[in-house]
């Protein structure tokens, strides 16, 4: 829509004024000059994408459902400030001989179009694109691309104290305003960069001579930035201010949370500080709800395991345990089970440390040891709320284990986690806590062990001929295996993304007899294998042969198994 088409657009809009929607959408310059302003303020009117799409078509404005038809040039996104894009959701998607093509969900915002024409000094042609598509594109194309070293070096040019900025409460990661202090610019860059690369954690680690910033990507730490020691104090203090922690306390660990925006998406961070001999170390756990995929059919559980696990969670009472180390996806599995169990007839309650993701329709409680709200205390009070299904974030002690077992014996389905190497070891762990074997055998329904292995990068995946040792370890004849060669897409690691490997041990009558006879993990494993249990390594071998992961990854994740 070029500027010289404004008059014709006004005429068409005037023709639509007879409809109530057009009257609501009509810009202020259609009002009569002598018309009095309304005495009472009116609430803003929300116009749906469907209404905008219909009127765009009526006025002959091109309509697109996505941006696949456009090739967005970097020089165009740089020409329009992010503040303008954030306010009006105008995204430059191309140019032609007549001017610049702008994608927007509101092509009737004539004031903004005129402002943009004056800014670019070129004619503007608009196309309609749904609002959520625009938001996602802004997130992708307005990611900060300036070098972190330039941001860090800016500190040398401006040594001013930024303590006056300590009251900042709104944090937009894409805001590259030069008015921001260098510390906040660097934090914004590091966090936005980590999110774009799919990191799960960001480590700020003080060293003797500098500050080390590392990302955990696909379960492996990678060094990304090393700002000078001059910025260390400001960076760490800024993070504590953002997390609303006590900046004067540097001797004790602290925990907090930060909320940030990246384009139109809100992302939460769990913050942990820990004093070390070289300074306070801060770790940010990224809680990006947009990356969480819930549902048992979406977590790559093998079919033979999925069927048995669904049978287990269909039990009206009992305990289901999920085991594995920190970061192995246990919480995601439990959340996926709860989403399948949730319905209007069921009261589901959880107690977690902390509540990482909010689940709609489920009562979630976060533990607070400082005020006495521990897993055991919270679980005891949950039982007075008439629950049907209870999720306990982790069974850490005998008291919590005893209450969970009593809940299972009195008609509740309890889901929880343990830190053990494999499924049979979970039984032994409960015995070590002091739980009687007869109680375990009567209430535990199933134990699921899981790990996460890195997937081969699809962009640089190549086939190779396996060695004799690899074939012997697999125990299966294979003509070729796969690995990642390394490319920019995977940061030359050869891996991108992760895949779960699983081991499910249903507590069958034979397993119950063995628990009562001798709760030994090796003997329990032998009985379970005789009844068809697949180990973590068995599932991993299948993934190796499918070209999903490598032997080194599977062996690393399942190294607790007996090599013999």
XYZ file of C-alpha atoms in Angstrom:
564
model
C 0.000 0.000 0.000
C 1.855 3.097 -1.150
C 1.277 6.537 0.307
C -0.501 7.749 -2.830
C -3.126 5.071 -2.245
C -4.094 6.613 1.095
C -6.988 8.620 -0.365
C -8.518 5.585 -2.062
C -8.103 3.585 1.137
C -9.926 6.306 3.076
C -12.814 6.154 0.585
C -13.083 2.395 0.958
C -12.954 2.642 4.738
C -15.725 5.255 4.686
C -17.877 2.811 2.754
C -17.411 0.317 5.583
C -18.411 2.766 8.319
C -21.962 1.465 8.220
C -20.836 -1.686 9.998
C -20.118 -1.569 13.706
C -16.711 -3.170 13.269
C -15.594 -0.564 10.729
C -16.786 2.190 13.050
C -14.651 0.754 15.816
C -11.680 0.484 13.465
C -12.055 3.903 11.827
C -9.104 6.223 12.579
C -9.636 9.455 14.423
C -9.248 11.674 11.312
C -12.692 10.537 10.041
C -14.381 12.259 12.961
C -15.876 15.686 12.466
C -13.699 18.514 13.687
C -16.462 19.884 15.920
C -17.397 16.530 17.346
C -17.068 16.511 21.127
C -14.818 13.948 22.739
C -16.545 11.289 24.826
C -16.839 12.188 28.472
C -16.005 8.687 29.710
C -12.899 6.785 28.585
C -13.632 3.752 26.460
C -11.973 0.409 26.900
C -9.643 -0.682 24.062
C -11.362 -2.814 21.456
C -9.765 -6.157 20.630
C -10.003 -6.942 16.914
C -9.511 -10.591 16.007
C -7.271 -11.867 13.227
C -10.353 -13.202 11.451
C -11.961 -9.746 11.323
C -8.737 -8.096 10.157
C -8.261 -10.784 7.509
C -11.798 -10.303 6.182
C -11.455 -6.526 5.864
C -7.990 -6.803 4.346
C -9.414 -9.049 1.641
C -12.320 -6.643 1.113
C -9.863 -3.803 0.490
C -7.639 -5.867 -1.796
C -4.719 -6.080 0.655
C -2.661 -9.275 0.086
C -3.235 -11.899 2.796
C -0.577 -14.449 3.842
C -0.862 -17.099 6.546
C 2.919 -17.375 6.978
C 6.148 -15.729 5.807
C 7.476 -18.593 3.703
C 6.871 -16.567 0.530
C 9.288 -13.842 1.621
C 13.057 -13.618 1.979
C 13.695 -11.208 4.841
C 16.844 -9.166 4.321
C 18.977 -8.236 7.297
C 19.493 -4.629 6.176
C 15.738 -4.074 6.297
C 15.363 -5.260 9.892
C 18.307 -3.067 10.876
C 16.666 -0.041 9.240
C 13.605 -0.190 11.503
C 14.230 0.191 15.277
C 13.110 -2.652 17.484
C 11.108 -0.202 19.631
C 8.959 0.660 16.581
C 8.535 -3.013 15.634
C 7.601 -3.953 19.196
C 4.991 -1.175 19.410
C 3.274 -1.639 16.033
C 4.277 -5.218 15.050
C 5.434 -4.096 11.587
C 8.001 -6.472 10.066
C 9.855 -5.623 6.828
C 9.684 -8.732 4.646
C 10.934 -7.520 1.289
C 11.290 -4.702 -1.194
C 10.509 -4.027 -4.836
C 10.829 -1.230 -7.331
C 7.973 0.726 -5.702
C 9.031 0.518 -2.051
C 9.284 -1.685 1.058
C 6.859 -4.526 1.803
C 5.692 -4.585 5.436
C 3.940 -7.560 7.067
C 1.435 -6.560 9.742
C -1.707 -7.882 11.381
C -3.159 -4.326 11.375
C -2.892 -2.840 7.853
C -5.295 -0.044 8.912
C -2.761 1.613 11.234
C -2.280 4.501 8.809
C -0.469 6.751 11.291
C 2.227 4.130 11.828
C 2.470 3.497 8.071
C 3.023 7.200 7.446
C 5.623 7.343 10.243
C 7.434 4.392 8.709
C 7.351 5.996 5.256
C 9.015 9.102 6.661
C 11.547 6.988 8.532
C 12.593 4.898 5.521
C 11.953 7.694 2.969
C 10.354 5.096 0.714
C 6.820 4.050 -0.196
C 5.233 1.385 1.994
C 3.232 -1.617 0.790
C 1.469 -3.668 3.475
C 0.420 -7.310 3.527
C -1.706 -9.002 6.184
C -0.106 -11.760 8.316
C -1.626 -13.227 11.543
C -0.433 -11.677 14.800
C 1.228 -14.802 16.238
C 3.219 -15.281 13.035
C 4.469 -11.695 13.301
C 5.451 -12.212 16.965
C 7.407 -15.369 16.146
C 9.185 -13.640 13.269
C 10.128 -10.648 15.434
C 11.620 -13.086 17.939
C 13.669 -14.712 15.175
C 14.828 -11.753 13.095
C 15.360 -9.170 15.815
C 17.679 -11.371 17.863
C 20.678 -9.248 18.854
C 23.603 -9.918 16.561
C 26.192 -7.489 17.885
C 29.380 -8.993 19.211
C 29.518 -9.493 22.954
C 33.071 -8.217 22.930
C 31.819 -4.874 21.585
C 29.350 -4.652 24.428
C 32.044 -5.524 26.956
C 34.499 -3.040 25.431
C 31.885 -0.314 25.732
C 32.496 -0.484 29.483
C 35.945 0.970 28.934
C 34.376 4.011 27.260
C 31.803 4.538 29.975
C 32.941 3.853 33.536
C 29.884 5.489 35.061
C 28.210 3.854 38.041
C 24.936 2.158 37.024
C 23.596 1.788 40.529
C 20.774 4.170 39.629
C 19.453 1.479 37.283
C 18.956 -1.025 40.103
C 15.215 -0.468 40.118
C 14.660 -1.827 36.604
C 11.841 -4.401 36.699
C 10.959 -4.843 33.023
C 13.502 -6.774 30.987
C 13.211 -7.115 27.221
C 16.032 -9.220 25.784
C 15.687 -7.656 22.349
C 16.022 -4.106 23.627
C 19.422 -3.010 22.316
C 19.077 0.592 23.459
C 22.402 2.307 23.967
C 20.962 3.863 27.140
C 21.187 0.509 28.933
C 24.277 -0.008 31.111
C 26.956 -2.275 29.575
C 26.328 -4.991 32.179
C 22.644 -5.290 31.242
C 23.458 -5.209 27.524
C 25.868 -8.096 27.960
C 23.381 -10.053 30.091
C 20.668 -9.507 27.469
C 22.996 -10.692 24.728
C 24.146 -13.798 26.640
C 20.625 -14.868 27.626
C 19.097 -14.242 24.185
C 22.000 -16.103 22.574
C 21.590 -19.048 24.962
C 17.852 -19.281 24.278
C 18.374 -19.190 20.515
C 20.938 -22.002 20.761
C 18.596 -24.155 22.857
C 20.583 -24.026 26.103
C 19.011 -25.308 29.322
C 21.329 -23.478 31.748
C 23.654 -20.468 31.756
C 26.663 -20.523 34.099
C 28.350 -17.302 35.264
C 31.594 -18.558 36.821
C 34.136 -16.115 38.320
C 37.771 -17.039 37.591
C 41.061 -15.610 38.805
C 41.428 -13.267 35.820
C 38.018 -13.101 34.135
C 34.394 -14.250 34.179
C 33.500 -17.468 32.363
C 30.031 -17.672 30.794
C 29.069 -21.199 29.721
C 25.889 -22.641 28.215
C 24.629 -26.174 28.785
C 23.481 -27.282 25.338
C 22.105 -30.810 24.912
C 23.448 -31.689 28.358
C 27.043 -30.579 27.677
C 28.642 -27.341 28.920
C 30.190 -25.098 26.267
C 32.205 -21.930 26.915
C 30.688 -19.021 25.010
C 31.867 -15.710 26.539
C 34.769 -14.544 28.702
C 34.208 -10.890 29.683
C 36.969 -9.092 31.560
C 37.167 -8.977 35.343
C 36.238 -5.268 35.216
C 32.663 -6.257 34.353
C 32.407 -9.205 36.769
C 31.081 -7.324 39.792
C 28.502 -5.368 37.782
C 27.280 -8.457 35.912
C 26.763 -10.559 39.023
C 25.204 -7.682 40.976
C 22.854 -6.948 38.087
C 21.717 -10.579 37.974
C 21.023 -10.538 41.722
C 19.019 -7.312 41.394
C 16.970 -8.809 38.549
C 16.290 -11.915 40.674
C 15.367 -9.708 43.687
C 18.121 -11.203 45.839
C 20.071 -9.535 48.652
C 23.035 -7.912 46.876
C 24.845 -7.331 50.180
C 24.830 -11.041 51.073
C 27.821 -12.759 49.470
C 28.546 -15.470 52.033
C 25.393 -17.585 51.778
C 23.700 -19.255 48.789
C 20.487 -17.632 47.522
C 17.678 -18.640 45.162
C 15.416 -16.440 43.066
C 13.519 -16.073 39.801
C 13.649 -13.701 36.830
C 10.947 -13.012 34.246
C 12.033 -11.772 30.820
C 10.519 -11.176 27.394
C 11.965 -12.283 24.087
C 9.827 -10.684 21.390
C 6.259 -11.628 22.302
C 7.286 -14.613 24.443
C 7.792 -14.585 28.214
C 10.529 -16.802 29.640
C 11.178 -17.588 33.306
C 14.576 -18.245 34.858
C 15.422 -19.995 38.102
C 18.460 -18.322 39.659
C 20.919 -19.922 42.083
C 23.936 -18.208 43.657
C 26.800 -19.950 45.435
C 29.855 -18.294 47.056
C 33.219 -19.727 45.932
C 36.820 -18.741 46.633
C 36.969 -16.770 43.359
C 33.617 -15.018 43.821
C 29.877 -15.656 43.639
C 28.902 -18.201 41.045
C 25.442 -17.778 39.476
C 23.530 -20.363 37.430
C 20.356 -19.562 35.485
C 18.017 -22.448 34.639
C 15.988 -21.500 31.553
C 12.309 -22.379 31.942
C 11.006 -21.811 28.428
C 7.418 -23.036 28.304
C 7.462 -22.812 24.522
C 10.056 -25.598 24.368
C 8.228 -27.971 26.693
C 6.422 -30.739 24.831
C 4.031 -32.631 27.110
C 2.305 -35.903 26.267
C 3.478 -39.491 26.556
C 3.279 -39.905 22.793
C 5.619 -36.916 22.297
C 8.594 -37.842 24.502
C 9.971 -40.586 22.213
C 9.125 -43.468 24.534
C 9.342 -46.794 22.621
C 6.059 -48.528 21.910
C 6.746 -51.589 24.083
C 7.489 -49.261 27.026
C 4.680 -46.788 26.319
C 1.931 -49.414 26.445
C 3.100 -50.802 29.786
C 3.543 -47.316 31.285
C 0.018 -46.328 30.261
C -1.294 -49.483 31.930
C 0.576 -48.495 35.095
C -0.840 -44.964 35.306
C -4.347 -46.355 34.765
C -4.128 -48.070 38.182
C -6.463 -46.360 40.695
C -3.880 -46.678 43.487
C -0.209 -47.434 44.025
C 3.169 -45.774 43.482
C 4.886 -45.175 40.129
C 8.539 -44.146 40.338
C 10.648 -42.427 37.662
C 14.408 -42.621 38.224
C 17.448 -40.997 36.687
C 20.041 -38.272 37.331
C 19.310 -34.545 37.393
C 18.428 -33.273 33.921
C 17.303 -36.625 32.528
C 13.718 -35.513 31.830
C 11.976 -37.109 34.827
C 9.746 -34.102 35.521
C 8.718 -33.870 31.858
C 7.686 -37.534 31.946
C 5.635 -37.036 35.108
C 3.994 -33.891 33.700
C 3.170 -35.815 30.518
C 1.512 -38.543 32.593
C -0.493 -35.968 34.557
C -1.756 -34.285 31.366
C -3.140 -37.664 30.227
C -4.720 -38.361 33.618
C -6.274 -34.906 33.996
C -10.058 -34.659 33.625
C -12.993 -32.983 35.341
C -13.611 -35.993 37.590
C -10.097 -36.178 39.051
C -8.424 -34.084 41.752
C -4.704 -33.923 40.967
C -2.238 -32.231 43.335
C 1.529 -31.892 43.209
C 4.286 -30.817 45.582
C 7.536 -29.830 43.879
C 10.877 -28.141 44.521
C 10.409 -25.808 42.742
C 7.303 -25.652 40.527
C 9.042 -25.286 37.155
C 6.038 -25.242 34.808
C 2.431 -24.380 35.550
C -0.130 -27.015 34.564
C -3.664 -25.763 33.982
C -6.304 -27.483 36.114
C -3.774 -29.030 38.526
C -3.060 -27.740 42.057
C 0.712 -27.294 42.365
C 2.575 -26.549 45.604
C 6.182 -25.425 45.918
C 8.146 -26.561 48.987
C 9.429 -23.865 51.341
C 11.739 -25.434 53.970
C 12.388 -22.082 55.732
C 8.766 -21.989 56.905
C 8.496 -25.735 57.459
C 6.794 -26.641 54.169
C 8.863 -29.710 53.280
C 7.888 -32.598 51.007
C 6.705 -34.606 54.024
C 4.731 -31.727 55.590
C 3.165 -30.718 52.275
C 2.270 -34.304 51.391
C 0.639 -34.782 54.797
C -1.627 -31.765 54.199
C -2.337 -32.717 50.585
C -3.947 -35.917 51.852
C -6.513 -33.784 53.698
C -7.540 -32.143 50.385
C -9.218 -35.314 49.082
C -6.863 -35.909 46.128
C -7.152 -38.742 43.628
C -3.649 -38.440 42.146
C -0.576 -37.011 43.881
C 2.773 -36.116 42.357
C 5.728 -35.775 44.725
C 8.699 -34.021 43.128
C 11.218 -36.317 44.816
C 11.282 -38.876 47.628
C 14.346 -37.761 49.581
C 13.913 -39.235 53.056
C 12.177 -41.933 55.053
C 9.383 -39.661 56.271
C 8.341 -38.645 52.745
C 8.586 -42.273 51.567
C 6.403 -43.515 54.436
C 3.678 -40.919 53.809
C 3.726 -41.663 50.052
C 3.341 -45.388 50.726
C 0.508 -44.803 53.188
C -1.208 -42.633 50.558
C -0.838 -45.413 47.985
C -2.206 -48.007 50.425
C -5.260 -45.849 51.193
C -6.474 -45.507 47.613
C -4.327 -42.801 45.967
C -2.153 -42.975 42.875
C 1.249 -41.465 43.710
C 3.861 -40.472 41.121
C 7.350 -39.534 42.237
C 11.068 -39.596 41.367
C 14.225 -41.131 42.807
C 17.908 -40.718 41.952
C 19.089 -44.237 41.031
C 21.060 -45.745 38.146
C 18.340 -48.089 36.877
C 14.822 -49.301 37.593
C 15.651 -52.255 39.945
C 17.877 -49.993 42.072
C 14.827 -47.904 43.030
C 13.509 -50.801 45.126
C 16.855 -51.121 46.901
C 16.903 -47.362 47.537
C 13.531 -47.497 49.311
C 14.760 -50.399 51.457
C 17.877 -48.407 52.344
C 15.616 -45.549 53.482
C 14.060 -47.938 55.997
C 10.867 -48.975 54.193
C 9.826 -52.564 54.835
C 9.992 -54.822 51.741
C 6.417 -56.051 52.249
C 5.141 -52.455 51.983
C 7.155 -51.864 48.803
C 5.931 -55.060 47.155
C 2.317 -54.262 47.937
C 2.162 -50.669 46.670
C 4.818 -50.067 43.949
C 3.169 -50.529 40.529
C 6.095 -49.816 38.172
C 9.526 -48.172 38.005
C 10.698 -46.245 34.939
C 14.380 -45.382 34.466
C 15.380 -42.878 31.805
C 18.298 -40.926 30.351
C 18.786 -38.351 27.600
C 21.291 -38.943 24.791
C 22.350 -36.420 22.171
C 20.995 -36.919 18.660
C 23.201 -36.865 15.575
C 22.964 -33.521 13.786
C 20.852 -34.079 10.635
C 22.764 -31.360 8.749
C 26.135 -33.138 8.932
C 25.098 -36.771 9.462
C 27.351 -39.234 7.630
C 27.572 -43.028 7.468
C 30.702 -44.978 8.364
C 31.769 -48.595 8.621
C 31.747 -49.788 12.270
C 34.844 -51.300 13.849
C 35.014 -54.848 15.158
C 34.854 -53.546 18.742
C 31.714 -51.569 18.020
C 30.058 -54.581 16.408
C 31.023 -56.750 19.376
C 29.552 -54.233 21.828
C 26.344 -53.986 19.850
C 26.031 -57.734 19.552
C 24.222 -57.205 16.254
C 25.571 -57.328 12.728
C 25.465 -53.913 11.078
C 26.932 -52.816 7.764
C 27.077 -49.146 8.665
C 26.558 -46.761 11.565
C 26.174 -42.985 11.651
C 27.857 -39.999 13.240
C 27.920 -36.218 12.939
C 30.814 -34.690 11.043
C 30.387 -31.265 12.639
C 28.950 -28.103 11.075
C 27.913 -24.542 12.033
C 24.354 -25.728 12.700
C 25.543 -27.917 15.609
C 28.486 -25.670 16.608
C 30.825 -28.365 15.197
C 29.802 -30.841 17.896
C 28.121 -33.342 15.554
C 25.027 -33.399 17.802
C 21.838 -31.374 17.893
C 18.883 -32.098 20.167
C 18.315 -34.973 22.572
C 16.369 -38.224 22.638
C 15.203 -40.256 25.628
C 16.176 -43.855 26.364
C 13.929 -45.783 28.731
C 13.806 -48.878 30.948
C 10.455 -49.898 32.451
C 10.121 -52.518 35.184
C 6.467 -53.381 35.956
C 6.180 -54.900 39.425
C 4.791 -58.297 38.447
C 3.998 -61.128 40.914
C 7.495 -62.564 40.231
C 9.102 -59.195 41.084
C 7.019 -58.991 44.283
C 8.190 -62.415 45.368
C 11.796 -61.426 44.726
C 11.386 -58.196 46.752
C 10.096 -60.193 49.720
C 12.796 -62.817 49.274
C 15.826 -60.582 48.683
C 15.607 -56.957 47.473
C 18.916 -57.089 45.611
C 19.179 -55.001 42.414
C 21.087 -57.647 40.418
C 18.607 -60.385 41.293
C 15.648 -58.103 40.630
C 17.117 -57.227 37.229
C 17.535 -60.907 36.322
C 13.907 -61.632 37.185
C 12.713 -58.579 35.248
C 14.805 -59.523 32.179
C 13.320 -63.009 32.229
C 9.883 -61.412 31.982
C 10.763 -59.230 28.996
C 12.188 -56.016 30.460
C 14.328 -53.985 28.021
C 17.291 -52.192 29.609
C 18.458 -48.645 28.909
C 21.248 -50.028 26.749
C 18.833 -52.231 24.780
C 16.796 -49.182 23.821
C 20.001 -47.250 23.108
C 21.244 -49.967 20.728
C 18.029 -49.714 18.742
C 18.556 -45.954 18.401
C 22.149 -46.517 17.238
C 21.028 -48.846 14.473
C 18.345 -46.341 13.427
C 21.008 -43.639 13.053
C 19.493 -41.440 15.773
C 22.462 -41.408 18.149
C 25.969 -42.833 18.524
C 27.435 -45.666 20.533
C 29.535 -43.322 22.660
C 26.411 -41.422 23.716
C 24.500 -44.572 24.690
C 27.464 -46.015 26.586
C 27.956 -42.699 28.413
C 24.306 -42.540 29.467
C 24.090 -46.208 30.509
C 27.560 -46.663 32.017
C 25.973 -47.806 35.269
C 25.006 -51.096 33.633
C 27.165 -54.166 33.993
C 29.439 -54.404 30.949
C 29.482 -58.164 31.288
